[in-house]
């Protein structure tokens, strides 16, 4: 697993480069980046991303930005939405399991449930 200093590079390779290529291929038309990020998730996210920014000429939209944990769980329950397989085993979203910010016990869980 990469250390925290490599997280940005790994994210660029796995996500950002693909987004950029897609946007370029479509000449930046009718494209928006939609995220499930919420400011309540972490202090770092609260500082780094918010609603209404543009990333590589494409609007970045986070419709759940102000939602609380309870609002998310209520929405999931009210709409009978399934949980991701990763969440069922590790109790984390599974969005980024690179391990860069994982505690030692989290890394062990990743190896156990997501080899």
Coordinates of N, CA, C and O in Angstrom, one line a residue:
X1 N 0.8 -1.2 0.0 CA 0.0 0.0 0.0 C 0.9 1.2 0.0 O 1.9 1.3 0.7
X2 N 0.5 2.3 -0.7 CA 1.3 3.5 -0.7 C 1.1 4.2 0.6 O 0.2 4.1 1.3
X3 N 2.1 5.1 0.9 CA 2.0 5.9 2.1 C 1.2 7.2 1.7 O 1.0 7.5 0.6
X4 N 0.9 8.0 2.7 CA 0.0 9.1 2.5 C 0.6 10.1 1.5 O -0.2 10.7 0.8
X5 N 1.9 10.2 1.4 CA 2.5 11.2 0.5 C 2.3 10.8 -1.0 O 2.5 11.6 -1.9
X6 N 2.0 9.5 -1.2 CA 1.7 9.0 -2.6 C 0.3 9.0 -3.0 O -0.1 8.7 -4.1
X7 N -0.6 9.3 -2.0 CA -2.1 9.2 -2.3 C -2.5 10.0 -3.5 O -3.2 9.6 -4.4
X8 N -2.0 11.3 -3.6 CA -2.3 12.2 -4.7 C -1.9 11.6 -6.1 O -2.6 11.6 -7.1
X9 N -0.7 11.0 -6.1 CA -0.2 10.4 -7.3 C -1.1 9.2 -7.8 O -1.4 9.0 -8.9
X10 N -1.4 8.4 -6.8 CA -2.2 7.2 -7.1 C -3.6 7.6 -7.5 O -4.1 7.1 -8.5
X11 N -4.2 8.6 -6.9 CA -5.5 9.1 -7.3 C -5.4 9.6 -8.7 O -6.4 9.4 -9.5
X12 N -4.4 10.3 -9.0 CA -4.2 10.9 -10.4 C -4.2 9.8 -11.4 O -4.9 9.8 -12.4
X13 N -3.4 8.7 -11.1 CA -3.3 7.6 -12.1 C -4.6 6.9 -12.2 O -5.1 6.6 -13.4
X14 N -5.3 6.6 -11.1 CA -6.5 5.7 -11.2 C -7.7 6.5 -11.5 O -8.7 5.9 -12.0
X15 N -7.8 7.8 -11.2 CA -9.1 8.5 -11.5 C -8.9 9.8 -12.3 O -9.5 9.9 -13.4
X16 N -8.1 10.7 -11.9 CA -8.0 12.0 -12.6 C -7.6 11.9 -14.0 O -8.2 12.6 -14.9
X17 N -6.6 11.1 -14.3 CA -6.2 11.0 -15.7 C -7.4 10.5 -16.6 O -7.5 10.9 -17.8
X18 N -8.1 9.5 -16.1 CA -9.3 9.0 -16.9 C -10.3 10.1 -17.1 O -10.9 10.2 -18.1
X19 N -10.6 10.9 -16.0 CA -11.6 12.0 -16.1 C -11.1 13.0 -17.1 O -11.9 13.4 -18.0
X20 N -9.9 13.4 -17.1 CA -9.3 14.3 -18.0 C -9.4 13.8 -19.5 O -9.9 14.6 -20.4
X21 N -9.1 12.6 -19.7 CA -9.1 12.1 -21.1 C -10.6 12.0 -21.6 O -10.9 12.4 -22.7
X22 N -11.5 11.6 -20.7 CA -12.9 11.6 -21.1 C -13.4 13.0 -21.4 O -14.1 13.2 -22.4
X23 N -13.1 14.0 -20.6 CA -13.5 15.4 -20.9 C -12.9 15.9 -22.2 O -13.6 16.5 -23.0
X24 N -11.6 15.6 -22.4 CA -11.0 16.1 -23.7 C -11.6 15.4 -24.9 O -11.9 16.1 -25.9
X25 N -11.9 14.1 -24.8 CA -12.5 13.4 -25.9 C -13.9 14.0 -26.3 O -14.3 13.9 -27.4
X26 N -14.5 14.5 -25.3 CA -15.9 15.0 -25.5 C -15.9 16.5 -25.5 O -16.9 17.2 -25.4
X27 N -14.7 17.1 -25.7 CA -14.5 18.5 -25.9 C -15.1 19.4 -24.8 O -15.7 20.4 -25.0
X28 N -15.1 18.8 -23.6 CA -15.6 19.5 -22.4 C -17.1 19.9 -22.4 O -17.5 20.7 -21.7
X29 N -17.8 19.2 -23.3 CA -19.2 19.6 -23.5 C -20.1 18.7 -22.7 O -20.0 17.5 -22.8
X30 N -21.1 19.3 -22.1 CA -22.2 18.5 -21.3 C -21.6 17.5 -20.3 O -22.1 16.4 -20.2
X31 N -20.5 17.9 -19.7 CA -19.9 17.0 -18.7 C -19.8 17.8 -17.3 O -19.6 18.9 -17.3
X32 N -20.1 17.0 -16.3 CA -19.9 17.5 -14.9 C -19.4 16.3 -14.1 O -19.8 15.2 -14.4
X33 N -18.6 16.6 -13.2 CA -18.1 15.6 -12.3 C -19.1 15.6 -11.1 O -19.3 16.6 -10.4
X34 N -19.7 14.4 -10.8 CA -20.6 14.3 -9.7 C -20.0 13.5 -8.6 O -19.5 12.4 -8.9
X35 N -20.0 14.0 -7.4 CA -19.3 13.3 -6.3 C -20.3 13.1 -5.1 O -21.2 13.9 -4.9
X36 N -20.0 12.0 -4.4 CA -20.8 11.8 -3.2 C -20.1 12.3 -1.9 O -20.5 12.0 -0.8
X37 N -19.0 13.1 -2.1 CA -18.3 13.7 -1.0 C -19.2 14.5 -0.1 O -20.1 15.2 -0.6
X38 N -18.9 14.5 1.2 CA -19.6 15.3 2.1 C -18.6 15.9 3.1 O -17.6 15.3 3.4
X39 N -18.9 17.2 3.5 CA -17.9 17.9 4.3 C -17.8 17.2 5.7 O -16.8 17.3 6.4
X40 N -18.9 16.5 6.1 CA -18.9 15.8 7.4 C -18.0 14.6 7.5 O -17.7 14.1 8.6
X41 N -17.5 14.2 6.3 CA -16.7 13.0 6.3 C -15.3 13.1 7.0 O -14.8 12.3 7.6
X42 N -14.7 14.3 6.7 CA -13.4 14.5 7.3 C -13.0 16.0 7.2 O -13.5 16.7 6.4
X43 N -12.1 16.4 8.2 CA -11.7 17.8 8.2 C -10.9 18.1 6.9 O -11.0 19.2 6.4
X44 N -10.2 17.2 6.4 CA -9.4 17.4 5.2 C -10.3 17.7 4.0 O -10.1 18.6 3.3
X45 N -11.3 16.9 3.8 CA -12.2 17.1 2.7 C -13.0 18.4 2.9 O -13.2 19.1 1.9
X46 N -13.3 18.8 4.1 CA -14.0 20.1 4.3 C -13.1 21.2 3.8 O -13.6 22.2 3.3
X47 N -11.8 21.1 3.9 CA -10.9 22.2 3.5 C -10.6 22.1 2.0 O -10.3 23.1 1.4
X48 N -10.6 20.9 1.4 CA -10.1 20.8 0.0 C -11.1 20.8 -1.1 O -10.8 21.1 -2.2
X49 N -12.4 20.5 -0.8 CA -13.3 20.4 -1.9 C -14.7 21.0 -1.4 O -15.0 20.8 -0.3
X50 N -15.3 21.7 -2.3 CA -16.7 22.1 -1.9 C -17.5 22.3 -3.2 O -17.0 22.0 -4.3
X51 N -18.7 22.7 -3.0 CA -19.6 22.8 -4.1 C -19.2 24.0 -5.0 O -18.7 25.0 -4.5
X52 N -19.4 23.9 -6.2 CA -19.3 25.0 -7.1 C -17.9 25.3 -7.7 O -17.7 26.4 -8.2
X53 N -17.0 24.4 -7.6 CA -15.7 24.6 -8.2 C -15.6 24.0 -9.6 O -16.5 23.2 -10.0
X54 N -14.6 24.3 -10.3 CA -14.4 23.8 -11.6 C -13.0 23.0 -11.6 O -12.0 23.5 -11.1
X55 N -13.0 21.9 -12.2 CA -11.8 21.1 -12.2 C -11.5 20.7 -13.7 O -12.4 20.1 -14.4
X56 N -10.4 21.2 -14.2 CA -10.1 21.0 -15.6 C -11.2 21.4 -16.6 O -11.7 20.7 -17.4
X57 N -11.8 22.6 -16.3 CA -12.8 23.2 -17.1 C -14.2 22.5 -17.0 O -15.1 22.8 -17.8
X58 N -14.3 21.6 -16.1 CA -15.5 20.9 -15.9 C -16.1 21.2 -14.5 O -15.3 21.1 -13.5
X59 N -17.4 21.5 -14.4 CA -17.9 21.7 -13.0 C -17.9 20.5 -12.2 O -18.1 19.4 -12.6
X60 N -17.6 20.7 -10.9 CA -17.6 19.6 -9.9 C -18.8 19.8 -9.0 O -18.9 20.9 -8.4
X61 N -19.6 18.9 -9.0 CA -20.9 19.0 -8.2 C -20.9 17.9 -7.1 O -20.7 16.7 -7.4
X62 N -21.2 18.4 -5.9 CA -21.3 17.4 -4.8 C -22.7 17.7 -4.1 O -22.8 18.4 -3.2
X63 N -23.7 17.0 -4.7 CA -25.1 17.3 -4.2 C -25.3 16.9 -2.7 O -26.3 17.4 -2.1
X64 N -24.5 16.1 -2.2 CA -24.7 15.6 -0.8 C -23.7 16.4 0.2 O -23.6 16.0 1.3
X65 N -23.1 17.4 -0.3 CA -22.0 18.1 0.5 C -22.5 18.5 1.9 O -21.7 18.3 2.8
X66 N -23.7 18.9 2.1 CA -24.1 19.3 3.4 C -24.9 18.3 4.2 O -25.3 18.5 5.3
X67 N -25.0 17.1 3.6 CA -25.8 16.0 4.3 C -25.0 15.5 5.5 O -23.8 15.3 5.4
X68 N -25.8 15.2 6.5 CA -25.2 14.5 7.7 C -25.2 13.0 7.5 O -25.8 12.5 6.5
X69 N -24.5 12.3 8.3 CA -24.5 10.8 8.2 C -25.9 10.3 8.3 O -26.3 9.4 7.6
X70 N -26.7 10.9 9.2 CA -28.1 10.4 9.4 C -28.9 10.6 8.2 O -29.7 9.7 7.8
X71 N -28.7 11.7 7.5 CA -29.5 12.0 6.3 C -29.1 10.9 5.2 O -30.0 10.5 4.5
X72 N -27.8 10.6 5.1 CA -27.4 9.6 4.1 C -28.1 8.2 4.4 O -28.7 7.6 3.6
X73 N -28.0 7.8 5.7 CA -28.6 6.5 6.1 C -30.1 6.5 5.9 O -30.7 5.5 5.5
X74 N -30.7 7.6 6.2 CA -32.2 7.7 6.0 C -32.5 7.6 4.6 O -33.5 6.9 4.2
X75 N -31.8 8.2 3.7 CA -32.0 8.1 2.2 C -31.8 6.7 1.7 O -32.6 6.2 1.0
X76 N -30.8 6.1 2.2 CA -30.5 4.7 1.8 C -31.7 3.8 2.2 O -32.2 3.0 1.4
X77 N -32.1 3.9 3.4 CA -33.2 3.1 4.0 C -34.6 3.4 3.2 O -35.3 2.5 2.8
X78 N -34.9 4.7 3.1 CA -36.2 5.1 2.5 C -36.2 4.7 1.0 O -37.3 4.4 0.5
X79 N -35.1 4.6 0.3 CA -35.1 4.2 -1.1 C -34.7 2.7 -1.3 O -34.4 2.3 -2.5
X80 N -34.5 2.0 -0.2 CA -34.1 0.6 -0.3 C -32.9 0.4 -1.2 O -32.9 -0.5 -2.0
X81 N -31.9 1.2 -1.0 CA -30.7 1.1 -1.8 C -29.7 0.0 -1.2 O -29.6 -0.1 0.0
X82 N -29.1 -0.8 -2.0 CA -28.2 -1.8 -1.5 C -26.8 -1.2 -1.1 O -26.5 -0.1 -1.6
X83 N -26.2 -1.8 -0.1 CA -24.9 -1.4 0.3 C -23.8 -2.1 -0.6 O -24.1 -3.2 -1.1
X84 N -22.7 -1.4 -0.8 CA -21.6 -2.0 -1.6 C -21.1 -3.2 -0.9 O -21.1 -3.3 0.4
X85 N -20.6 -4.2 -1.6 CA -20.0 -5.4 -1.0 C -18.8 -5.1 -0.1 O -18.7 -5.7 0.9
X86 N -18.1 -4.0 -0.5 CA -16.9 -3.6 0.3 C -17.4 -3.1 1.7 O -16.8 -3.4 2.7
X87 N -18.5 -2.3 1.7 CA -19.0 -1.8 2.9 C -19.4 -2.9 3.8 O -19.3 -2.8 5.1
X88 N -20.0 -3.9 3.3 CA -20.5 -5.0 4.1 C -19.4 -5.7 4.8 O -19.6 -6.3 5.9
X89 N -18.3 -5.8 4.2 CA -17.1 -6.5 4.8 C -16.2 -5.6 5.7 O -15.8 -6.0 6.7
X90 N -15.9 -4.5 5.1 CA -14.9 -3.6 5.8 C -15.5 -2.4 6.6 O -14.9 -1.7 7.3
X91 N -16.8 -2.2 6.4 CA -17.6 -1.1 7.0 C -17.0 0.3 6.5 O -17.1 1.2 7.2
X92 N -16.5 0.3 5.3 CA -16.0 1.5 4.7 C -16.6 1.6 3.3 O -16.9 0.5 2.7
X93 N -16.6 2.7 2.7 CA -17.3 2.9 1.4 C -16.6 2.1 0.3 O -17.3 1.7 -0.7
X94 N -15.3 1.9 0.4 CA -14.6 1.2 -0.7 C -14.3 2.1 -1.9 O -13.7 1.7 -2.8
X95 N -14.6 3.4 -1.7 CA -14.2 4.3 -2.8 C -12.7 4.4 -3.0 O -12.3 4.4 -4.2
X96 N -12.0 4.4 -2.0 CA -10.5 4.5 -2.1 C -9.9 3.5 -1.1 O -9.9 3.8 0.1
X97 N -9.5 2.4 -1.6 CA -8.9 1.4 -0.7 C -7.4 1.3 -0.9 O -6.8 0.2 -0.8
X98 N -6.8 2.4 -1.3 CA -5.3 2.3 -1.6 C -4.5 2.1 -0.3 O -3.4 1.7 -0.4
X99 N -5.1 2.5 0.8 CA -4.5 2.3 2.1 C -3.5 3.4 2.5 O -2.9 3.3 3.5
X100 N -3.4 4.5 1.7 CA -2.5 5.5 2.0 C -2.7 6.2 3.4 O -1.8 6.5 4.1
X101 N -4.0 6.3 3.8 CA -4.3 6.9 5.1 C -4.8 5.9 6.1 O -5.3 6.2 7.1
X102 N -4.6 4.6 5.8 CA -5.2 3.6 6.7 C -4.3 3.4 7.9 O -3.1 3.6 7.9
X103 N -5.0 3.1 9.0 CA -4.4 2.7 10.2 C -3.9 1.3 10.0 O -4.4 0.5 9.2
X104 N -2.9 0.8 10.8 CA -2.4 -0.6 10.6 C -3.5 -1.6 10.6 O -3.5 -2.6 9.8
X105 N -4.5 -1.5 11.5 CA -5.6 -2.5 11.6 C -6.5 -2.5 10.3 O -7.0 -3.5 9.9
X106 N -6.6 -1.3 9.7 CA -7.4 -1.2 8.5 C -6.7 -1.9 7.3 O -7.4 -2.5 6.5
X107 N -5.4 -1.8 7.3 CA -4.6 -2.5 6.2 C -4.9 -4.0 6.3 O -5.1 -4.7 5.3
X108 N -4.8 -4.5 7.6 CA -5.1 -5.9 7.8 C -6.5 -6.3 7.3 O -6.7 -7.4 6.7
X109 N -7.5 -5.4 7.6 CA -8.9 -5.7 7.1 C -8.9 -5.8 5.6 O -9.6 -6.6 5.0
X110 N -8.2 -4.8 4.9 CA -8.2 -4.8 3.5 C -7.7 -6.1 2.9 O -8.2 -6.7 2.0
X111 N -6.6 -6.5 3.4 CA -5.9 -7.8 3.0 C -6.9 -9.0 3.2 O -7.0 -9.9 2.4
X112 N -7.6 -9.0 4.3 CA -8.4 -10.1 4.7 C -9.7 -10.1 3.8 O -10.0 -11.2 3.3
X113 N -10.3 -9.0 3.6 CA -11.6 -9.0 2.8 C -11.5 -8.6 1.4 O -12.4 -9.0 0.6
X114 N -10.4 -7.9 1.0 CA -10.3 -7.5 -0.4 C -8.9 -7.8 -0.9 O -8.1 -7.0 -1.2
X115 N -8.5 -9.1 -0.9 CA -7.1 -9.5 -1.3 C -6.8 -9.1 -2.7 O -5.7 -9.0 -3.1

